[in-house]
PDB file of C-alpha atoms in Angstrom:
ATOM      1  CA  UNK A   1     -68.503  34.972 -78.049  1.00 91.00           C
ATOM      2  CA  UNK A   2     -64.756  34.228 -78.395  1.00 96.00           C
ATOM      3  CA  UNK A   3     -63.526  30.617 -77.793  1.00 97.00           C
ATOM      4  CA  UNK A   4     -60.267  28.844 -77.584  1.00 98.00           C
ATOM      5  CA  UNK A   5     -59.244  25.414 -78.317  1.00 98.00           C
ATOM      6  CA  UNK A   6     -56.287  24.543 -76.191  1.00 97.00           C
ATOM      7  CA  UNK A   7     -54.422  21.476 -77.864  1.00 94.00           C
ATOM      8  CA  UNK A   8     -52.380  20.456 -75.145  1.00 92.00           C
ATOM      9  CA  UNK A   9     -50.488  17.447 -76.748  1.00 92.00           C
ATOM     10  CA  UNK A  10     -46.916  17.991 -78.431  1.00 88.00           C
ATOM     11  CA  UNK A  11     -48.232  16.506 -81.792  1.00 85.00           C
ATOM     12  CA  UNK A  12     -47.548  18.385 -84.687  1.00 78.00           C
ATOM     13  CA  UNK A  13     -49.061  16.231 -87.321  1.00 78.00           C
ATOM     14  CA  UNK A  14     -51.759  17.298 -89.309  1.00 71.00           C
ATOM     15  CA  UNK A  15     -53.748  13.764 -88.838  1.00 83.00           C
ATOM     16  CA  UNK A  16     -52.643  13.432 -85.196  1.00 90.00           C
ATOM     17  CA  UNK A  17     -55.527  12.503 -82.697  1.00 93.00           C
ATOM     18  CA  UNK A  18     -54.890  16.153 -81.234  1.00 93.00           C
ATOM     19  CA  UNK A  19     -55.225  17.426 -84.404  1.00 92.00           C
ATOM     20  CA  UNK A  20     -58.322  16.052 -85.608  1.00 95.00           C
ATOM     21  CA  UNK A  21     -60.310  16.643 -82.035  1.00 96.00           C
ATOM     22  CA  UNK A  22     -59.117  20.278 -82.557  1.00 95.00           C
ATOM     23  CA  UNK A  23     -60.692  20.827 -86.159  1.00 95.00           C
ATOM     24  CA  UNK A  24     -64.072  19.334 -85.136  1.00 96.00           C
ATOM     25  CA  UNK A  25     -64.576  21.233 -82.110  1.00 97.00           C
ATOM     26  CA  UNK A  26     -63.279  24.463 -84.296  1.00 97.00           C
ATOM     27  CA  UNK A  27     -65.536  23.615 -87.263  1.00 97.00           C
ATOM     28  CA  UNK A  28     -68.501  23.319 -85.319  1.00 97.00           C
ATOM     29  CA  UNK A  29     -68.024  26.469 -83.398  1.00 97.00           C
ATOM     30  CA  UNK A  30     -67.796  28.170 -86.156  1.00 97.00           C
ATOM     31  CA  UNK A  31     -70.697  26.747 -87.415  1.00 96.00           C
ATOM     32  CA  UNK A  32     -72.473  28.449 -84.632  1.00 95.00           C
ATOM     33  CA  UNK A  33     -71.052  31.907 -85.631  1.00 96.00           C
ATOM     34  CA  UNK A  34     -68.725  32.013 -82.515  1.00 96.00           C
ATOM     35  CA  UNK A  35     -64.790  33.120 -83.118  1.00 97.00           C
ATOM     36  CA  UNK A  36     -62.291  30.173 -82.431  1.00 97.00           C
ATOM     37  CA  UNK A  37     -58.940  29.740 -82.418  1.00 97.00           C
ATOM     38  CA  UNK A  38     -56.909  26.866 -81.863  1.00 96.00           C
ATOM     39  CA  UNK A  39     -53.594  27.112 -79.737  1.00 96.00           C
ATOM     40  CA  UNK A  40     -51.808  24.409 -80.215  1.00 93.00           C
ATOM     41  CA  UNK A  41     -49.038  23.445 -77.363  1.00 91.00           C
ATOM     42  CA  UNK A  42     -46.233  22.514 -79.765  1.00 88.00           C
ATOM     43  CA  UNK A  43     -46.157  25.540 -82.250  1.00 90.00           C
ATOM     44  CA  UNK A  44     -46.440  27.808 -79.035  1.00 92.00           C
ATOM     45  CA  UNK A  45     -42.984  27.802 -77.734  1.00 92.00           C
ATOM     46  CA  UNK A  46     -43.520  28.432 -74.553  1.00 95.00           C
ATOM     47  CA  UNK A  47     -40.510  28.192 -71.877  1.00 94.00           C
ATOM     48  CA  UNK A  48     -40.425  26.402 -68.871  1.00 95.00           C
ATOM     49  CA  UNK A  49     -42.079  28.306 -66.286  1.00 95.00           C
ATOM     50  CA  UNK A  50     -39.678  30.972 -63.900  1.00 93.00           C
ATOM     51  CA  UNK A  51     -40.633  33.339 -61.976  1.00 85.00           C
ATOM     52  CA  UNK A  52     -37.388  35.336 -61.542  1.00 90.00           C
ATOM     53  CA  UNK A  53     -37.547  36.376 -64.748  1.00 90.00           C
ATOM     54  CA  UNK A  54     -37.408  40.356 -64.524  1.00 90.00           C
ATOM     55  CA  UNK A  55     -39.693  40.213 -68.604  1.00 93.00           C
ATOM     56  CA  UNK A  56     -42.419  38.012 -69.338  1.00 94.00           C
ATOM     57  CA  UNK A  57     -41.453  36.312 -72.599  1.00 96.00           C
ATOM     58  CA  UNK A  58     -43.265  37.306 -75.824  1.00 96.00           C
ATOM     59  CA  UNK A  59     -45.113  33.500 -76.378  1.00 96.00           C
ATOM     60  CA  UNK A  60     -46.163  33.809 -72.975  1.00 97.00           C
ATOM     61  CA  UNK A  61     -47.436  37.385 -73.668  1.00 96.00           C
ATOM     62  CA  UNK A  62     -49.352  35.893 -76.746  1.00 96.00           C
ATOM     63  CA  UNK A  63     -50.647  33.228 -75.345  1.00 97.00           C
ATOM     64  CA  UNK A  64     -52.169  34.948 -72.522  1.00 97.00           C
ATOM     65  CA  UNK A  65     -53.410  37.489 -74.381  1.00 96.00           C
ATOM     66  CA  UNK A  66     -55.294  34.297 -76.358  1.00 97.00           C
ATOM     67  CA  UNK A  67     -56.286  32.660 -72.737  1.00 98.00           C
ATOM     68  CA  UNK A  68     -57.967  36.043 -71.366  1.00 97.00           C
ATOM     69  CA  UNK A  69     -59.578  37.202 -74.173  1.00 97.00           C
ATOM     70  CA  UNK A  70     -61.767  34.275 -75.105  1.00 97.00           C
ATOM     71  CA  UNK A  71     -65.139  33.624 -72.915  1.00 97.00           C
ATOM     72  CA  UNK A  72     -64.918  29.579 -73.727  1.00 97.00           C
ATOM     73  CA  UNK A  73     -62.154  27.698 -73.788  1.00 98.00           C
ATOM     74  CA  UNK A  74     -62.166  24.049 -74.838  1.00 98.00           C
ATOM     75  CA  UNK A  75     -59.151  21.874 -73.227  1.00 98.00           C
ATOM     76  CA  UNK A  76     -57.692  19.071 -74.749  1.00 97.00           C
ATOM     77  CA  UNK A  77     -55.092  16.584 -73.504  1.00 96.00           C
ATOM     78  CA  UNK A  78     -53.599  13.129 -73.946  1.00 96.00           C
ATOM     79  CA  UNK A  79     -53.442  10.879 -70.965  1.00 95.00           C
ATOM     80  CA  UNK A  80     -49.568  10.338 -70.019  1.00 91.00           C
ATOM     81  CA  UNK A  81     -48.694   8.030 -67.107  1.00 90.00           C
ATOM     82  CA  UNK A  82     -51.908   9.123 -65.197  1.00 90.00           C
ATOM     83  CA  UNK A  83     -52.148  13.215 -66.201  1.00 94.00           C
ATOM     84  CA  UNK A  84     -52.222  15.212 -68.498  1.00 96.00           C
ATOM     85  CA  UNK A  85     -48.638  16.461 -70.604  1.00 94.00           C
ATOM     86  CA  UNK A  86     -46.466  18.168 -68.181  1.00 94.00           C
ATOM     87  CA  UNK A  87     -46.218  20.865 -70.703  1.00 95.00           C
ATOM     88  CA  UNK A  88     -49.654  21.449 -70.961  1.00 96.00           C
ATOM     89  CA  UNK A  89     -49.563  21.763 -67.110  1.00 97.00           C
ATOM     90  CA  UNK A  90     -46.362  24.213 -67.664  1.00 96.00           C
ATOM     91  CA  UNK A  91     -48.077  26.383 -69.758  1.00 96.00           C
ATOM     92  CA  UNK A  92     -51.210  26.902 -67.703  1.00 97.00           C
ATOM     93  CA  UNK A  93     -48.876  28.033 -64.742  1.00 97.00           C
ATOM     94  CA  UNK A  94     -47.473  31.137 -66.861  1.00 96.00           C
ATOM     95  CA  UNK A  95     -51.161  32.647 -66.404  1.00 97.00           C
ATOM     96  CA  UNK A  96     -49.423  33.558 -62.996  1.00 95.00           C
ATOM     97  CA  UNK A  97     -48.528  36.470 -64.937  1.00 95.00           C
ATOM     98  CA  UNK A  98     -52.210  37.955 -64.967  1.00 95.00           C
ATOM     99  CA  UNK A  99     -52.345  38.151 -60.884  1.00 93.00           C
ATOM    100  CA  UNK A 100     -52.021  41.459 -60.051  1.00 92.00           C
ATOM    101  CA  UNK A 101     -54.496  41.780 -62.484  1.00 93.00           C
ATOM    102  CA  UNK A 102     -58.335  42.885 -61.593  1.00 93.00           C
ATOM    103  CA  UNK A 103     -60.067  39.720 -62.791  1.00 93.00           C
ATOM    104  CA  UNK A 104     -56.595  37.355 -62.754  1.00 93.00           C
ATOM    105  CA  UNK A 105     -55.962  33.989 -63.878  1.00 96.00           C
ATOM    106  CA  UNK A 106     -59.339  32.917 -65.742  1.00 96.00           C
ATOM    107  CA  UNK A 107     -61.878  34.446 -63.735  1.00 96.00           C
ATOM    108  CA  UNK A 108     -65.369  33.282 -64.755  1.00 96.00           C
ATOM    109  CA  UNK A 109     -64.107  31.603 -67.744  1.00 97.00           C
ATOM    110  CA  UNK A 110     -65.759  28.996 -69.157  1.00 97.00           C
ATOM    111  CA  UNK A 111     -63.979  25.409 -69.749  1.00 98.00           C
ATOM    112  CA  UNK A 112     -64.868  21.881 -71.525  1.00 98.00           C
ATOM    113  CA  UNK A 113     -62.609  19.506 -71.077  1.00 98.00           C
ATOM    114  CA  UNK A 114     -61.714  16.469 -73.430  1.00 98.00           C
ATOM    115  CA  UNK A 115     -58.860  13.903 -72.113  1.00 97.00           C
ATOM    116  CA  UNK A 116     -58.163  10.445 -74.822  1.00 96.00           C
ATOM    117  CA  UNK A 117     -56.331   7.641 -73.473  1.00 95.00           C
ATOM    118  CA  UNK A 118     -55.344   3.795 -74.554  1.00 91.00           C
ATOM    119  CA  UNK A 119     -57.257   2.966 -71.708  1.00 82.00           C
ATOM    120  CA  UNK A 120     -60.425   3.146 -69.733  1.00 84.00           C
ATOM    121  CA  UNK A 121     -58.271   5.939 -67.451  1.00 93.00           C
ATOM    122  CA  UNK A 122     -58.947   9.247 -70.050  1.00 95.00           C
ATOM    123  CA  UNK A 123     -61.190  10.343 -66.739  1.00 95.00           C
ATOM    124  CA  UNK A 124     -58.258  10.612 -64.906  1.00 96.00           C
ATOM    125  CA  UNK A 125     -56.706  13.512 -67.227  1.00 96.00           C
ATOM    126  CA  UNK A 126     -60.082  15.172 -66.874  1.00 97.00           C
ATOM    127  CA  UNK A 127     -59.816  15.338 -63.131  1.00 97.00           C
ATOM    128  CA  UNK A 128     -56.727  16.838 -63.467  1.00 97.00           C
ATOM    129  CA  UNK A 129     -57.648  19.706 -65.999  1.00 98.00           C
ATOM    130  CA  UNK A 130     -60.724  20.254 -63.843  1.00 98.00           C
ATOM    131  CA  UNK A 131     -58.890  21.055 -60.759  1.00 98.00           C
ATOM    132  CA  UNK A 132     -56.363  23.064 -62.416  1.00 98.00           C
ATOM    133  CA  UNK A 133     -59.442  24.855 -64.428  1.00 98.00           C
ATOM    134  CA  UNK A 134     -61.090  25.622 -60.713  1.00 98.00           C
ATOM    135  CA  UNK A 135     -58.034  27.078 -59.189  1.00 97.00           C
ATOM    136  CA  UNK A 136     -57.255  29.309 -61.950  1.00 97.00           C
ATOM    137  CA  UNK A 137     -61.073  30.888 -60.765  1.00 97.00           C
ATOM    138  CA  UNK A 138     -62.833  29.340 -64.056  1.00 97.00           C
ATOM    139  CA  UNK A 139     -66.236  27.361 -64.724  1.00 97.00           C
ATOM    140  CA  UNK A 140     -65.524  23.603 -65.775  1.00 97.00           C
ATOM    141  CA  UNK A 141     -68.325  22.293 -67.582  1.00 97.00           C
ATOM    142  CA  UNK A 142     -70.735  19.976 -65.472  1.00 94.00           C
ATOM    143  CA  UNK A 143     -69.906  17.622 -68.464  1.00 95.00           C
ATOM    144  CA  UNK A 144     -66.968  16.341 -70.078  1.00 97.00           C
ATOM    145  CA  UNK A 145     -65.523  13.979 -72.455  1.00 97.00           C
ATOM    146  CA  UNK A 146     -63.036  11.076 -71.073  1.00 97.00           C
ATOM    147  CA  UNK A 147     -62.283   9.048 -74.150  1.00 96.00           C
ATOM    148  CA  UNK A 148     -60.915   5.183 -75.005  1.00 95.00           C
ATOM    149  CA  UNK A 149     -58.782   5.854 -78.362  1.00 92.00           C
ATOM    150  CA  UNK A 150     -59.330   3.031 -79.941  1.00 92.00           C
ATOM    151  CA  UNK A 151     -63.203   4.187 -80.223  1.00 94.00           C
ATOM    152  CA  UNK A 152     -62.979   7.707 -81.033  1.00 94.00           C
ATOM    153  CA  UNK A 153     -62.372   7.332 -85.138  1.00 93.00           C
ATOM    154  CA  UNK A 154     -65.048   5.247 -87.096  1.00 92.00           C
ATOM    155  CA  UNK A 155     -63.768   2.334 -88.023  1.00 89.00           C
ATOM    156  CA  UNK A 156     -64.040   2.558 -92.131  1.00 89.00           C
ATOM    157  CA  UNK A 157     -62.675   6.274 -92.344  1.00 88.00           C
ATOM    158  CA  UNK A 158     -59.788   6.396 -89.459  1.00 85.00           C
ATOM    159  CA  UNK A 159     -59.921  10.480 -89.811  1.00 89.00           C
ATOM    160  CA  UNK A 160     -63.598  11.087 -89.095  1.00 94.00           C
ATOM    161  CA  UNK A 161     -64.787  11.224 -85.559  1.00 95.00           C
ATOM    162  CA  UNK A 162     -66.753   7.992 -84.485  1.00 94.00           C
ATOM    163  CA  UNK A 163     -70.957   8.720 -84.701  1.00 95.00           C
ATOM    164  CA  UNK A 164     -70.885   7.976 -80.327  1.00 95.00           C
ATOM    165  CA  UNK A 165     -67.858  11.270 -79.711  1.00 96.00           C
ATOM    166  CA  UNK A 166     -68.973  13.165 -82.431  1.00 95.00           C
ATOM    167  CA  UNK A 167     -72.435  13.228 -79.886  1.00 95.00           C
ATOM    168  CA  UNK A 168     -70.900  13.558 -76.963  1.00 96.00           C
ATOM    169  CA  UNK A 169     -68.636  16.764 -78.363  1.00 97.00           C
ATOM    170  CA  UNK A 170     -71.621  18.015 -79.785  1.00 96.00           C
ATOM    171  CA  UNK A 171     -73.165  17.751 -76.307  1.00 96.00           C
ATOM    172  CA  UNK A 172     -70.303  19.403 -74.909  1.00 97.00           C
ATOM    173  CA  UNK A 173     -70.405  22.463 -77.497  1.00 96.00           C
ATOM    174  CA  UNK A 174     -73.861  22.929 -76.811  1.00 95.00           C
ATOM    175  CA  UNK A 175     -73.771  22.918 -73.222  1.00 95.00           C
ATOM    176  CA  UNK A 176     -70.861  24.880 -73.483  1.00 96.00           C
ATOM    177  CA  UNK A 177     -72.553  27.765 -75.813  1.00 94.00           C
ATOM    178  CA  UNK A 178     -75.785  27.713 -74.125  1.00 91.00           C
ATOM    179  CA  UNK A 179     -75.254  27.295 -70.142  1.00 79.00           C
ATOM    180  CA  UNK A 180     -78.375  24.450 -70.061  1.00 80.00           C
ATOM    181  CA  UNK A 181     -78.142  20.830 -70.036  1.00 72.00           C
ATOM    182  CA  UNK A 182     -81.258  19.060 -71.900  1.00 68.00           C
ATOM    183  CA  UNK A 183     -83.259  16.841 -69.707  1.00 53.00           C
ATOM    184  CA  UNK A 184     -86.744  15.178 -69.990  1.00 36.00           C
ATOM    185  CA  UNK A 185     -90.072  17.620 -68.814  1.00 40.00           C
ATOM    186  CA  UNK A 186     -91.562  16.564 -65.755  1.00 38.00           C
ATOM    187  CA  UNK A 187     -94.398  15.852 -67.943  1.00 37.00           C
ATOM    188  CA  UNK A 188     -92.174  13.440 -70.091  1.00 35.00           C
ATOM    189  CA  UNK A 189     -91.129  11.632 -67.338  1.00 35.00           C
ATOM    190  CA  UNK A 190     -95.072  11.245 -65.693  1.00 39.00           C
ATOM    191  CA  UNK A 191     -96.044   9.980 -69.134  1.00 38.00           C
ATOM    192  CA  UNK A 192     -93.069   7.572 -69.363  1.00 38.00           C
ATOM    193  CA  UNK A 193     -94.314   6.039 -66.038  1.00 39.00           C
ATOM    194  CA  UNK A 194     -98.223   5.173 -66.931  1.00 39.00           C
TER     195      UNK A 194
END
């Protein structure tokens, strides 16, 4: 399995909130023997999107070529003013370039999808991603992870993942790499009621 870590903010810091998000999920999916990469929005250079251009430009080629080839991708965005980056958004729309194409877009890719915000409103980013993720013909994840910033690091080492999202991206990664969701047995749950 290939997978892709989209990093759709325009940080470029190594200890950004972006960043570190992107390094866990890429450490643990290694961890699991699958090949990740991490394509991160600001190093990309990707143009504003035009469709009378008569070449596709080469970032766009790349980047595609990233997009297509991987089975998983994992999605990542900031919440700004109620959505995700508008460049994040811009870059998704170049995949209008695959069209013509057999299996176009991201046909029966699959996608996780992880929105932070200042807020309680990180669900709202999500929403977002997931429609764009369904008209582009791919699978969003029946699960996903809408974060408040201020409780995603642990509060005594401010570059580690908090214990609570470091579960729920776990959760993500494994729903992600094995198509099942864990839930009690029936016989669990008959037990549980005596």
């Amino acid at each position: 399995m290939k997978a892709i870590i989209f990093n759709g903010s325009l940080e470029r810091r190594s200890q950004s909130t972006s960043g570190l998000i992107s390094n866990y999920f890429s450490e643990r999916l290694k961890m699991l023997g699958i090949q990740t990469d991490i394509f991160t929005l600001a190093d990309s250079g990707i143009p504003l999107f035009d469709v009378t251009l008569t070449k596709t430009p080469l970032a766009v080629e790349r980047m595609t070529q990233m997009f297509t080839d991987a089975e998983l991708h994992i999605w990542l965005a900031p919440l700004y003013h109620g959505s995700i980056p508008g460049v994040m958004k811009n870059c998704l729309d170049w995949l209008e370039v695959t069209a013509n194409r057999y299996e176009p877009y991201l046909t029966d890719k699959t996608v996780g999808l992880v929105c932070w915000a200042d807020g309680l409103q990180a669900m709202q980013g999500i929403n977002a991603m997931d429609s764009i993720a369904k008209s582009l013909r791919a699978w969003p994840l029946p699960f996903s992870v809408p974060i408040v910033r201020s409780s995603l690091f642990d509060p005594e080492h401010s570059t580690e993942i908090s214990e609570f999202y470091s579960g729920k991206f776990d959760k993500l990664i494994s729903i992600a790499t094995t198509k099942k969701i864990e839930s009690l047995s029936s016989s669990t749950f008959i037990k549980s009621k005596d």
